[in-house]
Amino acid sequence: MNFTIIDHPLTRHYLTVLRDHDTPPERFRTAARSLTYTLVLEATKRLPMDEFPVDSPLEKTAGYRVRDVAAVAVLRAGLGMLDAVLDMIPEVKVGFAGVQRDEETALPQEYYAKLPDLSEASVLILEPMLATGGSLSWAVGKVKSSGARQITALCVVTAPEGVRRLNEDHPDVHIVAAAYDRELNDNYYIVPGLGDMGDRLFGTL
Ligand code: URA
């Protein structure tokens, strides 16, 4: 399975801040950003690079530049991870994908999508809560149909159901996450999880 859990002490530290139900939105947002830095480092380990000569103040030496990278934030919770990606890769192209569950069919329904040209890009999909996997699987399909070649999903918390679904639908996609939790409850929340990521980020509880 193409699945990496980050067990760095800082990842665990910030995950704990996110899990704590007493963490207020402003602290929650900074912790989400800090945790995402640790995921981005792992997720970008195999990015294609160009090599070119660079003049240091002392002499010419080898320089490197990462090629075309794009990030797609799955609305709305993926926005909580975007600033970290922009900090680390300022040249990143950014897309947004909004999906909601149809109340009658329970199938994912697109309500917004704006993607940059992904034909040459390595794509990071920002989907913090991998619960049933429906939204992420849909977002990956959307990104693939725009021509993306190397796709990595960045998640804060994952559930077994979501990881299984992704692996079945898109076995080529690498998942990088901070946690693999026990299960989903009857309302499709991840347990123990951290609650509703969007509500906690934006104070809409
Ligand atoms: N989305 C969330 O924000 N939290 C969950 O636990 C599951 C899906």
Coordinates of C-alpha atoms and ligand atoms in Angstrom, one line a residue:
M1 CA 0.0 0.0 0.0
N2 CA 1.2 3.5 -0.9
F3 CA 0.7 4.9 2.6
T4 CA 3.1 6.8 4.9
I5 CA 2.3 7.8 8.5
I6 CA 4.7 10.4 9.9
D7 CA 5.8 9.7 13.4
H8 CA 8.0 12.8 13.9
P9 CA 7.8 14.2 17.4
L10 CA 6.6 17.6 16.1
T11 CA 3.9 15.9 14.0
R12 CA 2.6 14.1 17.1
H13 CA 2.9 17.3 19.1
Y14 CA 0.7 19.3 16.7
L15 CA -1.7 16.5 16.2
T16 CA -2.3 16.4 19.9
V17 CA -3.1 20.2 19.9
L18 CA -5.6 19.5 17.0
R19 CA -7.2 16.6 18.8
D20 CA -7.7 18.6 22.1
H21 CA -11.3 19.8 22.1
D22 CA -10.2 22.8 24.2
T23 CA -8.0 24.2 21.4
P24 CA -9.5 27.5 20.1
P25 CA -9.7 28.2 16.4
E26 CA -6.7 30.5 16.3
R27 CA -4.4 28.0 17.9
F28 CA -6.0 25.2 15.8
R29 CA -5.1 27.0 12.6
T30 CA -1.5 27.6 13.6
A31 CA -1.1 23.9 14.7
A32 CA -2.7 22.7 11.4
R33 CA -0.1 24.8 9.5
S34 CA 2.8 23.6 11.6
L35 CA 1.8 20.0 11.3
T36 CA 1.4 20.4 7.5
Y37 CA 5.0 21.5 7.2
T38 CA 6.1 18.0 8.5
L39 CA 3.8 16.3 5.9
V40 CA 5.0 18.4 3.0
L41 CA 8.7 17.5 3.7
E42 CA 7.8 13.8 3.3
A43 CA 5.4 14.3 0.4
T44 CA 7.9 16.2 -1.6
K45 CA 10.8 13.8 -1.1
R46 CA 10.7 12.4 -4.6
L47 CA 9.8 15.6 -6.6
P48 CA 11.5 15.8 -10.0
M49 CA 14.2 18.5 -10.0
D50 CA 16.2 20.4 -12.5
E51 CA 20.0 20.8 -11.9
F52 CA 21.7 24.0 -13.0
P53 CA 24.9 25.8 -12.1
V54 CA 24.7 28.5 -9.4
D55 CA 27.3 31.1 -8.5
S56 CA 28.0 31.2 -4.8
P57 CA 30.0 34.2 -3.6
L58 CA 33.1 31.8 -3.8
E59 CA 32.6 29.7 -6.8
K60 CA 30.2 28.0 -9.3
T61 CA 28.5 24.9 -7.9
A62 CA 25.5 22.7 -8.5
G63 CA 22.1 24.1 -7.9
Y64 CA 18.6 22.5 -7.9
R65 CA 15.1 23.6 -8.5
V66 CA 11.9 21.6 -8.1
R67 CA 9.8 21.3 -11.3
D68 CA 6.1 22.1 -11.7
V69 CA 4.2 21.5 -8.4
A70 CA 0.5 22.1 -7.8
A71 CA -1.6 21.9 -4.7
V72 CA -5.4 21.3 -4.8
A73 CA -7.2 22.1 -1.6
V74 CA -10.4 20.1 -1.0
L75 CA -12.9 22.7 0.4
R76 CA -13.2 23.8 3.0
A77 CA -11.0 22.0 5.5
G78 CA -8.1 21.7 3.0
L79 CA -7.7 25.5 3.3
G80 CA -6.2 24.8 6.7
M81 CA -3.2 23.1 5.1
L82 CA -2.7 25.5 2.2
D83 CA -0.6 28.3 3.9
A84 CA 2.1 25.7 4.9
V85 CA 2.4 24.6 1.2
L86 CA 2.6 28.2 0.0
D87 CA 5.3 29.0 2.6
M88 CA 7.4 26.0 1.6
I89 CA 6.8 26.2 -2.2
P90 CA 6.0 29.8 -3.1
E91 CA 5.8 29.0 -6.8
V92 CA 3.2 26.3 -6.3
K93 CA 0.1 26.5 -8.6
V94 CA -3.1 26.3 -6.6
G95 CA -6.5 24.7 -7.4
F96 CA -9.7 24.3 -5.4
A97 CA -12.2 21.5 -5.4
G98 CA -15.5 21.6 -3.6
V99 CA -17.5 18.5 -3.0
Q100 CA -20.5 17.7 -0.8
R101 CA -22.4 14.5 -0.1
D102 CA -25.8 14.2 -1.8
E103 CA -28.2 13.7 1.1
E104 CA -30.4 11.2 -0.9
T105 CA -27.8 9.2 -2.8
A106 CA -24.8 9.7 -0.4
L107 CA -22.7 10.2 -3.5
P108 CA -20.1 13.0 -3.8
Q109 CA -21.4 16.0 -5.7
E110 CA -19.2 18.7 -7.1
Y111 CA -20.2 22.3 -6.2
Y112 CA -16.9 24.1 -7.1
A113 CA -13.8 23.3 -9.1
K114 CA -11.1 25.6 -10.4
L115 CA -7.9 23.8 -11.3
P116 CA -4.7 25.2 -12.9
D117 CA -2.9 23.4 -15.8
L118 CA -1.8 20.1 -14.2
S119 CA -0.5 18.4 -17.3
E120 CA 3.2 18.5 -16.2
A121 CA 2.6 18.9 -12.5
S122 CA 3.3 16.9 -9.5
V123 CA 0.1 17.4 -7.4
L124 CA -0.4 17.6 -3.7
I125 CA -4.1 17.1 -2.8
L126 CA -4.9 18.7 0.6
E127 CA -7.7 16.6 2.3
P128 CA -7.1 16.7 6.1
M129 CA -9.8 14.1 7.1
L130 CA -9.8 10.9 5.1
A131 CA -13.0 9.4 6.4
T132 CA -15.0 7.4 3.9
G133 CA -12.6 8.4 1.1
G134 CA -15.5 9.6 -1.2
S135 CA -14.3 13.2 -1.5
L136 CA -10.7 12.3 -1.9
S137 CA -11.4 9.7 -4.5
W138 CA -13.5 12.2 -6.4
A139 CA -10.8 14.9 -6.2
V140 CA -8.1 12.5 -7.4
G141 CA -10.3 11.6 -10.4
K142 CA -10.8 15.3 -11.2
V143 CA -7.0 15.9 -10.9
K144 CA -6.2 12.9 -13.1
S145 CA -8.6 14.0 -15.8
S146 CA -6.7 17.3 -15.9
G147 CA -3.5 15.4 -16.8
A148 CA -1.6 15.3 -13.5
R149 CA 1.1 12.6 -13.4
Q150 CA 2.4 12.2 -9.8
I151 CA -0.3 12.6 -7.1
T152 CA 0.2 12.7 -3.3
A153 CA -2.6 13.1 -0.8
L154 CA -1.8 15.0 2.4
C155 CA -4.1 14.1 5.3
V156 CA -4.0 14.9 9.0
V157 CA -6.1 12.0 10.2
T158 CA -7.1 8.9 8.2
A159 CA -9.6 6.1 8.9
P160 CA -9.3 2.5 7.7
E161 CA -12.4 2.8 5.4
G162 CA -10.9 5.8 3.6
V163 CA -7.5 4.4 3.1
R164 CA -9.0 1.1 1.8
R165 CA -11.3 3.1 -0.6
L166 CA -8.3 5.1 -2.0
N167 CA -6.2 2.1 -2.4
E168 CA -9.0 0.4 -4.4
D169 CA -9.9 3.4 -6.6
H170 CA -6.4 4.9 -7.0
P171 CA -3.6 2.6 -6.0
D172 CA -1.1 4.8 -7.6
V173 CA -1.7 7.7 -5.2
H174 CA 0.6 8.1 -2.3
I175 CA -1.1 9.0 1.0
V176 CA 1.0 10.9 3.6
A177 CA -0.8 11.3 6.9
A178 CA -0.2 12.2 10.6
A179 CA -2.5 9.5 12.0
Y180 CA -4.3 6.3 11.1
D181 CA -7.3 6.2 13.5
R182 CA -9.5 3.4 14.7
E183 CA -12.8 3.7 12.8
L184 CA -15.7 5.9 11.6
N185 CA -18.7 6.4 13.9
D186 CA -22.3 6.2 12.7
N187 CA -22.1 9.8 11.5
Y188 CA -19.0 9.1 9.5
Y189 CA -16.7 11.0 11.9
I190 CA -13.3 9.6 12.5
V191 CA -12.8 8.2 16.0
P192 CA -10.8 9.3 18.0
G193 CA -10.2 12.0 15.3
L194 CA -10.4 15.7 16.0
G195 CA -14.0 16.5 15.2
D196 CA -15.1 18.5 12.2
M197 CA -11.9 20.0 10.8
G198 CA -13.7 22.8 8.9
D199 CA -15.7 23.9 12.0
R200 CA -12.7 23.8 14.2
L201 CA -10.5 25.8 11.8
F202 CA -13.1 28.5 11.2
G203 CA -15.0 28.5 14.5
T204 CA -18.3 27.5 13.0
L205 CA -19.2 25.0 15.8
Ligands
URA1 N1 -14.6 15.3 8.2 C1 -14.2 15.9 9.4 O1 -14.0 17.1 9.4 N2 -14.0 15.1 10.4 C2 -14.2 13.8 10.4 O2 -14.0 13.2 11.5 C3 -14.6 13.2 9.2 C4 -14.8 14.0 8.1

